[in-house]
Amino acid sequence: MPELPEAEYMVRRLAECAPTTKIQSLTILRPSLVAPQSPDELTATVAGRKVLGYARRAKNVLLHLDHGWSLRVQLGMTGHFFWIPDSRQLPRFTRLWFALPHHAAFVFEDSRTFGNLHLHRTEDLPTVFASYGPEPLDPAFTWQHLQASAARAHGPVKPFLLDQSKLVGLGNIWAAESLFAARLAPHRPLPSLTAPEWKALHKAIRQTLSAAIANTFRVTASAEEFPEADLLACRVYGRVGQPCRRCRQPIARFVQAGRSTFHCPNCQL
DNA sequence: TCGATCCTGTAG
DNA sequence: CTACAGGATCGA
């Protein structure tokens, strides 16, 4: 499920709920999610360690521990990582959980089990992420960087936006929403994009992601839990057949690289 | 660069 | 029952 905004939200919530804490033990209910590490070895390495802080890289949630190791949570399609006050009330799809003081817990809930959890030396993290493209919300990230990452690339613009080696953080929803905001058709060939269009796309991506982070906080402040797609105020994603919020023409859906693409055929050019 | 695939759940 | 699901990876 989660893309950059949801991963960012999880990290900020963790920092609020448990700025630092001690991991007492780890319970792995689904060993395949930590493979190839053995559950026992992983448990031995983290049990008794203190969590010093949290970070996000691309769609990964990172927990930095006090002995030079970091846990990396890859959320996959349906993963959530969060703090709960009472480990006696674990959510339905809990796949593993960390016992914390006073019965609190970190929970990894992942119905579809595409997520995973890995342990790395903290100093090795740059190597782990070596194949990743730039962070779109990095202040140093310019539209020229975006354009440059597409140099020599062919094919349509939307699959490009999903390619984490070109640019991290976008998934199927926010790629579609960014293209809508930039008024660009998802099937536009990369070489056809003009400089003003790259500029517009860059702006659209940053605004879309920033707004999505803010909106996740706004929605969850009242509703609790993680927001469903229909609560995220999408302008095209999942809205096939419904009127475009800009021009009232029906939103269309087609399949691109095996994924659903939603767009307005009338006002995305 | 595309398609298949991992696995489980939900909606129609 | 079938279709579909916000991700990542591998092989041709």
Coordinates of C-alpha atoms (C1' of nucleotides) in Angstrom, one line a residue:
Chain A
M1 CA 0.0 0.0 0.0
P2 CA 2.1 2.8 1.3
E3 CA 4.0 5.3 -0.8
L4 CA 6.2 8.1 0.4
P5 CA 3.5 10.1 2.2
E6 CA 2.2 7.1 4.2
A7 CA 5.8 6.0 5.1
E8 CA 6.5 9.6 6.2
Y9 CA 3.4 9.6 8.3
M10 CA 4.4 6.3 10.0
V11 CA 7.9 7.7 10.8
R12 CA 6.5 10.9 12.3
R13 CA 4.0 9.0 14.4
L14 CA 6.6 6.7 15.7
A15 CA 8.7 9.6 16.8
E16 CA 5.7 11.1 18.6
C17 CA 4.6 8.0 20.3
A18 CA 7.9 6.6 21.3
P19 CA 10.8 9.0 20.8
T20 CA 13.1 6.5 22.3
T21 CA 12.3 3.2 23.8
K22 CA 13.7 -0.2 24.6
I23 CA 12.9 -3.3 22.7
Q24 CA 12.3 -6.1 25.2
S25 CA 11.6 -8.9 22.7
L26 CA 10.5 -9.6 19.2
T27 CA 7.8 -12.0 18.2
I28 CA 7.8 -13.2 14.6
L29 CA 4.5 -14.7 13.5
R30 CA 5.5 -15.0 9.9
P31 CA 9.1 -16.0 9.5
S32 CA 9.1 -15.4 5.7
L33 CA 8.9 -11.7 6.3
V34 CA 12.4 -11.6 7.8
A35 CA 14.1 -14.1 5.5
P36 CA 16.9 -14.7 4.8
Q37 CA 17.7 -13.7 8.3
S38 CA 16.8 -16.4 10.8
P39 CA 14.2 -15.3 13.3
D40 CA 16.3 -16.4 16.2
E41 CA 19.3 -14.5 15.1
L42 CA 17.3 -11.3 14.4
T43 CA 15.6 -11.6 17.8
A44 CA 19.0 -12.0 19.5
T45 CA 20.4 -8.9 17.8
V46 CA 17.5 -6.5 18.7
A47 CA 16.3 -7.8 22.1
G48 CA 17.4 -5.5 24.9
R49 CA 18.5 -2.7 22.5
K50 CA 17.3 0.9 22.6
V51 CA 15.7 2.6 19.6
L52 CA 17.4 6.0 19.2
G53 CA 15.4 7.4 16.4
Y54 CA 13.5 6.9 13.2
A55 CA 13.9 7.9 9.6
R56 CA 12.4 7.4 6.2
R57 CA 14.3 6.6 2.9
A58 CA 12.1 6.3 -0.1
K59 CA 9.2 4.1 1.1
N60 CA 11.3 2.4 3.8
V61 CA 10.8 3.0 7.5
L62 CA 14.1 2.9 9.5
L63 CA 14.6 2.3 13.2
H64 CA 18.1 3.2 14.4
L65 CA 19.3 1.1 17.3
D66 CA 21.9 1.9 19.9
H67 CA 24.6 -0.5 18.9
G68 CA 25.2 0.5 15.3
W69 CA 22.4 -1.5 13.7
S70 CA 19.3 -0.3 12.0
L71 CA 16.0 -2.1 11.2
R72 CA 14.6 -1.5 7.8
V73 CA 10.9 -2.0 7.2
Q74 CA 9.9 -2.4 3.6
L75 CA 6.1 -1.9 3.7
G76 CA 5.1 -3.6 0.5
M77 CA 1.5 -3.3 -0.7
T78 CA -0.3 -3.5 2.6
G79 CA 2.3 -3.0 5.4
H80 CA 1.8 -0.7 8.4
F81 CA 4.4 -0.2 11.1
F82 CA 3.1 1.6 14.2
W83 CA 3.1 1.9 18.0
I84 CA 0.3 0.7 20.1
P85 CA -0.1 1.2 23.9
D86 CA -1.2 -2.3 24.7
S87 CA 0.3 -5.4 23.1
R88 CA -2.6 -7.5 24.5
Q89 CA -4.7 -6.0 21.7
L90 CA -2.7 -6.9 18.6
P91 CA -4.4 -6.0 15.2
R92 CA -5.8 -8.7 13.1
F93 CA -3.0 -9.0 10.5
T94 CA -0.1 -8.6 12.8
R95 CA 2.9 -10.5 11.3
L96 CA 5.5 -9.5 13.9
W97 CA 5.6 -7.3 16.9
F98 CA 8.2 -5.9 19.3
A99 CA 7.4 -5.9 23.1
L100 CA 8.2 -2.5 24.7
P101 CA 8.1 -1.4 28.3
H102 CA 4.7 -1.1 30.0
H103 CA 2.9 -3.5 27.6
A104 CA 3.4 -1.2 24.6
A105 CA 4.4 -2.6 21.3
F106 CA 5.6 -1.8 17.8
V107 CA 3.4 -3.7 15.4
F108 CA 4.1 -4.7 11.8
E109 CA 0.7 -5.4 10.3
D110 CA 0.7 -6.7 6.7
S111 CA -2.3 -8.6 5.3
R112 CA -0.8 -9.4 1.9
T113 CA 2.7 -10.2 3.3
F114 CA 4.7 -8.5 0.6
G115 CA 6.5 -6.5 3.1
N116 CA 9.7 -7.4 5.0
L117 CA 12.0 -6.4 7.7
H118 CA 15.8 -6.5 7.5
L119 CA 18.7 -5.6 9.7
H120 CA 21.7 -3.6 8.5
R121 CA 24.8 -2.0 9.9
T122 CA 23.7 1.7 10.1
E123 CA 26.9 2.7 8.2
D124 CA 25.9 0.3 5.4
L125 CA 22.6 2.0 4.7
P126 CA 24.0 4.2 1.9
T127 CA 25.0 1.0 0.1
V128 CA 21.7 -0.6 0.7
F129 CA 20.0 2.4 -1.0
A130 CA 22.6 2.8 -3.7
S131 CA 20.3 2.0 -6.5
Y132 CA 17.7 4.6 -5.4
G133 CA 17.0 7.8 -7.2
P134 CA 16.6 11.2 -5.5
E135 CA 14.1 12.1 -2.8
P136 CA 11.5 14.3 -4.5
L137 CA 10.9 16.4 -1.3
D138 CA 14.6 17.1 -0.9
P139 CA 15.0 20.9 -1.1
A140 CA 18.0 20.3 -3.4
F141 CA 15.9 18.3 -5.9
T142 CA 15.2 20.5 -8.9
W143 CA 13.2 20.0 -12.1
Q144 CA 16.5 19.7 -14.0
H145 CA 17.3 16.7 -11.8
L146 CA 14.0 15.2 -12.7
Q147 CA 14.5 15.8 -16.4
A148 CA 18.1 14.4 -16.1
S149 CA 16.9 11.2 -14.5
A150 CA 14.9 10.5 -17.6
A151 CA 17.7 11.1 -20.0
R152 CA 18.2 8.2 -22.3
A153 CA 15.0 6.6 -20.9
H154 CA 12.2 5.7 -23.3
G155 CA 8.6 4.6 -22.8
P156 CA 5.7 6.4 -21.2
V157 CA 6.0 8.9 -18.4
K158 CA 3.9 7.0 -15.8
P159 CA 6.0 3.8 -15.5
F160 CA 9.0 6.1 -15.3
L161 CA 7.5 7.8 -12.2
L162 CA 7.1 4.4 -10.6
D163 CA 10.7 3.4 -11.2
Q164 CA 12.5 3.9 -7.8
S165 CA 15.9 4.0 -9.5
K166 CA 14.9 7.2 -11.3
L167 CA 13.0 8.9 -8.4
V168 CA 11.8 7.4 -5.1
G169 CA 8.6 7.6 -3.3
L170 CA 5.9 7.6 -5.9
G171 CA 3.6 4.6 -6.3
N172 CA 0.5 4.0 -8.3
I173 CA -1.8 6.5 -6.6
W174 CA 0.5 9.5 -6.3
A175 CA 2.0 9.0 -9.7
A176 CA -1.4 9.2 -11.2
E177 CA -2.3 12.2 -9.0
S178 CA 1.0 14.0 -9.9
L179 CA 0.3 13.6 -13.6
F180 CA -3.2 14.9 -13.2
A181 CA -1.9 17.9 -11.4
A182 CA 0.7 18.5 -14.1
R183 CA -2.0 18.0 -16.8
L184 CA 0.2 15.4 -18.5
A185 CA -1.2 12.2 -20.1
P186 CA 0.3 9.1 -18.5
H187 CA 1.1 7.6 -21.9
R188 CA 3.2 10.5 -23.0
P189 CA 6.6 9.3 -24.3
L190 CA 9.4 10.6 -22.2
P191 CA 11.4 12.2 -25.0
S192 CA 8.3 14.3 -25.9
L193 CA 8.3 16.2 -22.7
T194 CA 9.3 19.8 -23.0
A195 CA 11.2 21.8 -20.4
P196 CA 8.0 23.6 -19.2
E197 CA 6.4 20.2 -18.8
W198 CA 9.2 18.8 -16.8
K199 CA 9.0 21.9 -14.6
A200 CA 5.3 21.5 -14.2
L201 CA 5.7 17.8 -13.4
H202 CA 8.4 18.5 -10.8
K203 CA 6.1 21.1 -9.1
A204 CA 3.1 18.7 -9.2
I205 CA 5.0 15.8 -7.6
R206 CA 6.3 18.0 -4.7
Q207 CA 2.9 19.6 -4.1
T208 CA 1.0 16.3 -4.4
L209 CA 3.3 14.5 -2.0
S210 CA 3.4 17.4 0.5
A211 CA -0.4 17.7 0.4
A212 CA -0.8 13.9 0.8
I213 CA 1.4 14.0 4.0
A214 CA -0.6 16.8 5.5
N215 CA -3.9 15.2 4.5
T216 CA -2.9 11.9 6.1
F217 CA -2.5 13.7 9.4
R218 CA -5.7 15.6 9.0
V219 CA -7.8 12.5 8.2
T220 CA -6.2 10.3 10.9
A221 CA -6.5 13.0 13.5
S222 CA -10.2 12.4 13.6
A223 CA -10.7 8.9 12.2
E224 CA -7.7 7.1 13.7
E225 CA -6.2 4.2 11.7
F226 CA -4.8 4.5 8.3
P227 CA -6.9 6.3 5.7
E228 CA -8.5 4.3 2.9
A229 CA -8.1 5.5 -0.7
D230 CA -11.5 7.1 -0.8
L231 CA -10.6 9.3 2.2
L232 CA -7.5 10.6 0.5
A233 CA -9.3 13.0 -1.7
C234 CA -7.9 11.6 -4.9
R235 CA -8.7 13.6 -8.0
V236 CA -8.2 10.7 -10.5
Y237 CA -7.1 7.5 -8.8
G238 CA -10.0 5.0 -8.5
R239 CA -12.5 7.5 -10.1
V240 CA -13.1 5.7 -13.4
G241 CA -16.3 6.9 -14.9
Q242 CA -16.7 9.8 -12.5
P243 CA -16.5 13.4 -13.7
C244 CA -13.1 15.0 -13.8
R245 CA -12.9 17.6 -11.0
R246 CA -11.4 20.1 -13.5
C247 CA -13.5 19.6 -16.7
R248 CA -16.4 17.2 -15.7
Q249 CA -15.5 14.7 -18.5
P250 CA -15.4 11.1 -17.3
I251 CA -12.2 9.7 -15.8
A252 CA -10.7 6.8 -17.8
R253 CA -8.8 3.7 -16.7
F254 CA -6.3 1.6 -18.7
V255 CA -3.5 -0.8 -17.8
Q256 CA 0.1 0.3 -18.1
A257 CA 3.0 -2.1 -17.2
G258 CA 0.4 -4.3 -15.4
R259 CA -1.0 -1.5 -13.2
S260 CA -4.2 0.5 -13.4
T261 CA -3.7 4.0 -14.7
F262 CA -6.4 6.6 -14.1
H263 CA -6.5 9.8 -16.0
C264 CA -8.7 12.5 -17.6
P265 CA -8.4 12.0 -21.4
N266 CA -9.8 15.5 -21.9
C267 CA -7.5 17.7 -19.8
Q268 CA -4.3 15.7 -19.4
L269 CA -2.4 16.2 -22.7
Chain B
dT1 C1' 11.5 -2.5 -20.5
dC2 C1' 7.7 -5.7 -20.1
dG3 C1' 5.4 -9.6 -18.0
dA4 C1' 5.0 -12.9 -14.5
dT5 C1' 5.2 -13.7 -9.8
dC6 C1' 5.3 -13.5 -4.7
dC7 C1' 0.6 -14.0 -1.1
dT8 C1' -3.7 -12.7 1.1
dG9 C1' -7.9 -10.2 1.5
dT10 C1' -12.0 -7.8 -0.1
dA11 C1' -15.7 -6.4 -3.1
dG12 C1' -18.9 -7.5 -6.7
Chain C
dC1 C1' -16.9 -17.6 -8.3
dT2 C1' -13.9 -13.6 -10.5
dA3 C1' -11.4 -9.3 -10.6
dC4 C1' -8.6 -6.4 -8.4
dA5 C1' -5.3 -4.4 -4.9
dG6 C1' -1.2 2.0 -3.0
dG7 C1' 5.2 -2.9 -4.3
dA8 C1' 9.4 -5.0 -5.7
dT9 C1' 12.1 -8.3 -8.2
dC10 C1' 13.6 -11.5 -11.5
dG11 C1' 14.2 -13.3 -16.1
dA12 C1' 13.8 -13.0 -21.2

